[in-house]
Amino acid sequence: MTKVLQITNYPTRRPRHGGQIRASQTAKQLEAAGFQVQRAPIFIRDHYRGHGELPALDLGRAETARRFPEIFPLFDLTTAELAAIDPECFAAFDRIMNEAAADIILLEEPWLWPALRRWRLEQKSTKPVIFNAYNIEYRSKAAMLEKFGMRNSDAAVSEIEALERDLASSVYGLTTTTEADAEVFRAWTTQRVEVAANGTTPQRRSHLRGVLPPPLEREHKFVVFVASAHPPNAEGFADLVLPALNTLRSHERIVVAGGVAQLIAPMIQNEKYNYRARDRLILLGPVSDLALNSLYANASGIILPITAGGGSNLKTAEALVSDRSIVGTSVAFRGFEKYMNFPMVKIADDGVTFAGAIRSLFDEAHFPLGRPPMPELFWSSTLLPQVRLVEAAAGASVCSDS
Amino acid sequence: MGESKLTPQIHGTALQGDGTSEVQRIHASWVSGDHPRPRIFFDLSTSLAWKGRHAVGIVRTERELAARLLEDRDFDVVPVVYHEGFFRAIDPEAARDLISVRTAPVSRGTAPHPLADNPDATKLGDGGLTKGQRIALSKKLALSLTRVLRLLARRAIKQVPERAREDVRHSLIYARSAFRRLVYTQNIANTSPHLLAAMQEDHSLSEVAEPEPLDLSLIVHPEASDILFICGLGWDVLDWRTLSISKVRHRFKIAAVVYDLIPEKFPEFLGAPADFWNNYFLHMADNCEILFCISKSTERDLLAYLKQTGRQPVRTEVFLLGANLTAEPSATEITDEQLKRRLESRRYALAVGTFEIRKNYKLLIDLWEDLVNDNRFDLDLVIVGMPGWCVDDLISRLRGMPIFGNRIHWFHRLSDSGLSWLYENCHLSLFPSLYEGWGLPVVEALQHHRPVIASSRGATPEAGLGMATILDPEDYPAWKTALIESALSERQVLNIPPGLLPTWDDAATSVKSGLNSLLEVDTVE
């Protein structure tokens, strides 16, 4: 059986945010395809307390100081590079890689490339590496650093771009989540570039009607927005959703689940919104999978007020198979463009239209919609190009070994 | 995973007007389409309260039925627990974890603890003790403290005037019960023994994860078409006052299991006040659309109770508890090697059940004290059961007898494997209980093809399935004669006809059939 070592910079056994979910699904699809997948999550243990998984290598033990410790958008870069530059951490990384003795190495996101690159060089490893890109990181970070207000961020952005370019040209092949991202990588490399879109897992939810997390009551009607604490997820909320609070009746709610709620909370602590928000907005924060399913099962609709961020939005795929009406932006539908004209999907990119569309979710609530299943949106379909790429790499590896 | 087109407006409109018509529309959609399926809320509050603890019969019943019904394809079975006034939906994986818990086997006087044996156990605190040793020591101290408290309580009760003595005794018992509920039911997220091993740094390619705390945030708002199924310790884990209000408000149905009415018929056998039980049974009668009884005897007792209390007859169904001890017989947890060798080489009679007054072990102890003087009688007596109600004096007597530890042996608890081994190797099984709602040990003995002498009271003759010798539990001469006959006989292996023994699959099928019929009644109306 071909052994695949999957390297991530976060835990994946109990996935919460989009990257964890995607990485976890990648491992599952490869296992389903007959590969033996070993997971090597490498992260700072304290950053993921409560996620129920220990790191294969705890970067928190590094004695080397981390660069830019106060620049949150650069944490990915400066944390992961410790695996390459800190002697003890790299020794542990070396041990992991040697013990795994993988036939194929799968790198999720680019951040651990410095460590992997150094290891390949020193070990003279020729095992194929496949890179799964979730984003064009330098662009995403550039936007985040500008919002963050980092001065002289160009150097950092350039460094990230150089990292991505180097990685793209060094690997056997890579995948992206959208065709647009694939085009960028194809300009950087002659290696194989495949599009493996974000997907979702089919869920049965009808049995969860009337099962609700407090403070929701059975008499409430609500629409739901689910997103992680990735900062771009919150950028559209103030312009698109808060103005819609006016249109909600007393028993209607906008429910926000996921880490994005923590980013939204400060937005409503002002005179302009605090009472309407108090009575019409529910910030649940991170919730369990069961709670999430119960929200989808009972919601009048799903809203996706995403105006920033790269890659594709995993929650859009979830929304499409949820059999609920959707109001989203065109940015939210990046990678899912062909569904923008779907029945009961409304695209709105400005506040007035978005508010009107939310109102229609309540007025026209008619669920379940009876939307036919969309297996093309399941992970088993969307990640097939990734599986094929790994299969191709396995074949190439056998040829080069013989 | 596709869902076919569904009848719209199943949800989203508040129940108004005639709730029955709402149910009919929902049911019509089940008939014409795939979803939604009839929804059953399966209460697992008992399994949650007993997580990690030895499963007594009722807890075992809840686990076995849940294991089958949770996977049923004809219903939508949602696992729920009752917490702070509401039923809360729990994750199906968490539910499976709850119902699959088995305790570490414990043989007489020995409590092996995984931490004490774990070489990786971390040294913590002062005194140089490992954490495992500290926990084992704490357990010993707790046990000693319990014994002291029990002794003090007995002496204190004796000082109370006789006219008030029973009430004081019941109050102390009730207080102990409440304390146990408080301590055990708050222990929602247990630390897995795996966690200690996982605390090592750089656990390369770690497979281990901390257990996720149970999410109890999701409140269930039932609909008129829903059924709540309760088969656990309903008097212990539910508040029927709030449950009944919820039922009136939401008009869902309740199906529950009645194990016996022993507290009503024989209040002297139980620890809690009689009114506690009367109150509970009244709640059951007033709130349940169907009551499953575990024997015809229980059903008779229930119907008599309903008549006596002026309640309308409630629909009843009988199902039999499964007999299948599925574990492989094994004597590994009997760590007393001398005892194990004795049980392997000598013949013994086996009695299984909580060591309480109702089980009538006094009869057996009297018999053995008598029969050991007869050279023809070479059987030992092995009792398996936790100490229970109203037997402190008997236990004291037993411990003081010279034959205790020689001809009479007592295991407080054993896993299914250990129990199965004892059944396999016993000469016969004895069940002299003064009254039962069923008599599971009788059936378990038959499952192992062992002869059984069992009581004529309550449902025990039913549990005998026509294969057991049935005697009046107060007929000492009859039991003595039967025991001597058995001791003089060669080992017997009963020929059990195929299909005779009830299984948990049968039990689940019966319950499912009863729940289905409740749904049909609803749509007809």
Short mmCIF file of C-alpha atoms in Angstrom, two decimals, chain B residues 249-457:
data_model
loop_
_atom_site.label_atom_id
_atom_site.label_comp_id
_atom_site.label_asym_id
_atom_site.label_seq_id
_atom_site.Cartn_x
_atom_site.Cartn_y
_atom_site.Cartn_z
CA ARG B 249 -47.50 22.22 25.62
CA HIS B 250 -46.09 20.30 22.69
CA ARG B 251 -48.47 17.33 22.65
CA PHE B 252 -45.82 14.75 21.88
CA LYS B 253 -46.23 11.17 23.01
CA ILE B 254 -44.32 9.28 25.64
CA ALA B 255 -43.54 5.60 25.65
CA ALA B 256 -41.85 4.16 28.69
CA VAL B 257 -40.75 0.84 30.10
CA VAL B 258 -42.08 -0.45 33.39
CA TYR B 259 -39.76 -3.00 34.92
CA ASP B 260 -41.81 -3.84 37.95
CA LEU B 261 -44.10 -2.39 40.59
CA ILE B 262 -42.18 -3.91 43.46
CA PRO B 263 -41.89 -0.58 45.30
CA GLU B 264 -45.69 -0.39 45.29
CA LYS B 265 -46.33 -4.01 46.17
CA PHE B 266 -43.46 -4.47 48.61
CA PRO B 267 -42.27 -1.12 49.91
CA GLU B 268 -40.32 -2.88 52.63
CA PHE B 269 -37.93 -4.13 49.98
CA LEU B 270 -36.84 -0.69 48.84
CA GLY B 271 -34.88 2.11 50.37
CA ALA B 272 -36.80 5.18 49.25
CA PRO B 273 -40.14 6.15 50.81
CA ALA B 274 -43.20 4.42 49.39
CA ASP B 275 -44.71 7.71 48.33
CA PHE B 276 -41.71 8.39 46.14
CA TRP B 277 -42.59 5.39 44.05
CA ASN B 278 -46.31 5.92 44.10
CA ASN B 279 -45.72 9.43 42.79
CA TYR B 280 -43.49 8.09 40.03
CA PHE B 281 -45.95 5.44 38.90
CA LEU B 282 -48.75 7.99 38.86
CA HIS B 283 -46.65 10.21 36.58
CA MET B 284 -46.08 7.26 34.30
CA ALA B 285 -49.78 6.46 34.19
CA ASP B 286 -50.74 10.06 33.51
CA ASN B 287 -48.19 10.87 30.86
CA CYS B 288 -47.51 7.77 28.82
CA GLU B 289 -49.45 6.65 25.79
CA ILE B 290 -47.89 3.23 25.95
CA LEU B 291 -46.15 1.37 28.72
CA PHE B 292 -43.89 -1.50 27.83
CA CYS B 293 -43.74 -4.19 30.50
CA ILE B 294 -40.91 -6.65 30.74
CA SER B 295 -43.16 -9.54 31.67
CA LYS B 296 -46.81 -10.52 31.83
CA SER B 297 -46.50 -10.43 35.59
CA THR B 298 -45.43 -6.80 35.49
CA GLU B 299 -48.23 -6.07 33.10
CA ARG B 300 -50.76 -7.61 35.49
CA ASP B 301 -49.31 -5.64 38.38
CA LEU B 302 -49.47 -2.45 36.36
CA LEU B 303 -53.06 -2.91 35.26
CA ALA B 304 -54.04 -3.67 38.83
CA TYR B 305 -52.29 -0.52 39.97
CA LEU B 306 -54.06 1.60 37.38
CA LYS B 307 -57.39 0.24 38.47
CA GLN B 308 -56.60 0.72 42.11
CA THR B 309 -55.59 4.34 41.58
CA GLY B 310 -58.58 5.14 39.40
CA ARG B 311 -56.46 5.83 36.32
CA GLN B 312 -57.66 5.25 32.80
CA PRO B 313 -56.21 2.08 31.32
CA VAL B 314 -52.99 2.74 29.48
CA ARG B 315 -51.98 0.77 26.46
CA THR B 316 -49.46 -1.90 27.42
CA GLU B 317 -47.14 -4.14 25.47
CA VAL B 318 -44.91 -6.89 26.79
CA PHE B 319 -41.39 -7.48 25.60
CA LEU B 320 -38.79 -9.75 27.11
CA LEU B 321 -35.31 -8.62 28.02
CA GLY B 322 -32.56 -10.14 25.94
CA ALA B 323 -30.58 -12.95 27.44
CA ASN B 324 -27.49 -12.71 25.35
CA LEU B 325 -24.40 -12.29 27.41
CA THR B 326 -22.15 -11.91 24.45
CA ALA B 327 -18.78 -11.81 26.12
CA GLU B 328 -16.33 -14.67 25.87
CA PRO B 329 -16.14 -16.49 29.21
CA SER B 330 -12.96 -15.64 30.99
CA ALA B 331 -11.67 -16.04 34.53
CA THR B 332 -8.84 -13.54 34.17
CA GLU B 333 -10.43 -10.98 36.46
CA ILE B 334 -10.61 -13.50 39.31
CA THR B 335 -7.25 -12.54 40.64
CA ASP B 336 -7.46 -14.70 43.74
CA GLU B 337 -5.62 -17.68 42.30
CA GLN B 338 -6.58 -20.02 45.07
CA LEU B 339 -10.24 -19.22 44.62
CA LYS B 340 -9.99 -19.56 40.89
CA ARG B 341 -8.41 -22.99 41.21
CA ARG B 342 -11.12 -24.01 43.63
CA LEU B 343 -13.87 -22.91 41.26
CA GLU B 344 -12.18 -24.71 38.40
CA SER B 345 -11.92 -27.94 40.28
CA ARG B 346 -14.95 -28.02 42.57
CA ARG B 347 -18.63 -27.83 41.92
CA TYR B 348 -20.59 -24.79 42.90
CA ALA B 349 -24.03 -23.27 42.74
CA LEU B 350 -24.23 -19.78 41.35
CA ALA B 351 -26.59 -17.01 42.50
CA VAL B 352 -26.55 -13.74 40.59
CA GLY B 353 -28.23 -10.52 41.62
CA THR B 354 -27.82 -7.56 43.92
CA PHE B 355 -27.24 -8.68 47.48
CA GLU B 356 -30.43 -7.22 48.88
CA ILE B 357 -33.28 -8.45 50.98
CA ARG B 358 -35.53 -9.15 48.04
CA LYS B 359 -33.11 -11.58 46.45
CA ASN B 360 -33.53 -13.80 49.47
CA TYR B 361 -29.91 -14.78 49.90
CA LYS B 362 -30.79 -15.45 53.50
CA LEU B 363 -32.43 -18.64 52.31
CA LEU B 364 -29.26 -19.74 50.56
CA ILE B 365 -27.01 -18.80 53.46
CA ASP B 366 -29.26 -20.71 55.87
CA LEU B 367 -29.24 -23.67 53.51
CA TRP B 368 -25.48 -23.74 53.18
CA GLU B 369 -24.94 -23.37 56.88
CA ASP B 370 -27.14 -26.41 57.20
CA LEU B 371 -25.96 -28.45 54.22
CA VAL B 372 -22.21 -28.19 54.77
CA ASN B 373 -22.71 -30.56 57.67
CA ASP B 374 -23.89 -33.18 55.20
CA ASN B 375 -20.91 -35.04 53.74
CA ARG B 376 -22.88 -35.79 50.61
CA PHE B 377 -23.17 -32.11 49.87
CA ASP B 378 -20.02 -30.83 48.20
CA LEU B 379 -21.33 -27.75 46.41
CA ASP B 380 -19.93 -24.34 47.13
CA LEU B 381 -22.14 -21.29 46.82
CA VAL B 382 -20.95 -18.40 44.66
CA ILE B 383 -22.86 -15.13 44.88
CA VAL B 384 -22.35 -12.33 42.38
CA GLY B 385 -23.94 -9.00 43.21
CA MET B 386 -23.32 -5.62 44.73
CA PRO B 387 -24.38 -4.99 48.30
CA GLY B 388 -27.86 -3.53 48.37
CA TRP B 389 -30.75 -2.71 50.60
CA CYS B 390 -31.59 -3.92 54.08
CA VAL B 391 -28.98 -6.63 54.33
CA ASP B 392 -26.35 -5.14 56.57
CA ASP B 393 -27.09 -7.62 59.32
CA LEU B 394 -27.09 -10.54 56.90
CA ILE B 395 -23.80 -9.41 55.42
CA SER B 396 -22.30 -9.10 58.86
CA ARG B 397 -23.52 -12.58 59.64
CA LEU B 398 -22.11 -13.94 56.41
CA ARG B 399 -18.71 -12.38 56.93
CA GLY B 400 -18.58 -13.85 60.38
CA MET B 401 -19.37 -17.38 59.24
CA PRO B 402 -16.50 -19.88 59.10
CA ILE B 403 -17.77 -21.13 55.75
CA PHE B 404 -17.49 -17.66 54.20
CA GLY B 405 -14.47 -17.79 51.95
CA ASN B 406 -14.47 -21.59 52.14
CA ARG B 407 -17.85 -22.81 50.96
CA ILE B 408 -19.51 -19.48 50.22
CA HIS B 409 -17.84 -16.92 47.97
CA TRP B 410 -19.04 -13.48 47.04
CA PHE B 411 -18.05 -11.34 44.05
CA HIS B 412 -19.39 -7.84 44.34
CA ARG B 413 -19.22 -7.31 40.64
CA LEU B 414 -17.86 -8.96 37.56
CA SER B 415 -17.80 -8.09 33.93
CA ASP B 416 -19.84 -10.10 31.46
CA SER B 417 -16.80 -12.24 30.71
CA GLY B 418 -16.27 -13.20 34.31
CA LEU B 419 -19.95 -13.81 34.88
CA SER B 420 -20.19 -15.91 31.77
CA TRP B 421 -17.28 -18.03 32.98
CA LEU B 422 -19.04 -18.63 36.28
CA TYR B 423 -22.25 -19.61 34.51
CA GLU B 424 -20.37 -21.95 32.20
CA ASN B 425 -18.70 -23.77 35.03
CA CYS B 426 -21.40 -23.84 37.68
CA HIS B 427 -23.19 -27.02 38.58
CA LEU B 428 -26.46 -25.17 38.73
CA SER B 429 -27.87 -21.71 39.21
CA LEU B 430 -30.15 -20.57 42.01
CA PHE B 431 -32.62 -17.72 42.03
CA PRO B 432 -34.72 -17.64 45.19
CA SER B 433 -35.92 -14.07 44.80
CA LEU B 434 -39.01 -13.05 46.75
CA TYR B 435 -40.34 -11.06 43.80
CA GLU B 436 -39.14 -10.01 40.38
CA GLY B 437 -40.27 -8.05 37.40
CA TRP B 438 -38.49 -10.59 35.24
CA GLY B 439 -35.51 -12.64 36.46
CA LEU B 440 -32.68 -12.08 34.06
CA PRO B 441 -30.16 -14.33 35.85
CA VAL B 442 -32.52 -17.26 35.29
CA VAL B 443 -32.46 -16.68 31.57
CA GLU B 444 -28.72 -16.09 31.55
CA ALA B 445 -28.21 -19.44 33.27
CA LEU B 446 -30.42 -21.12 30.66
CA GLN B 447 -28.39 -19.39 27.97
CA HIS B 448 -25.41 -21.26 29.35
CA HIS B 449 -27.43 -24.49 29.42
CA ARG B 450 -27.24 -24.68 33.19
CA PRO B 451 -29.99 -26.12 35.36
CA VAL B 452 -31.83 -23.54 37.41
CA ILE B 453 -33.85 -23.68 40.60
CA ALA B 454 -35.90 -20.52 40.71
CA SER B 455 -38.60 -18.80 42.71
CA SER B 456 -42.29 -19.16 42.07
CA ARG B 457 -42.98 -15.51 42.78
#
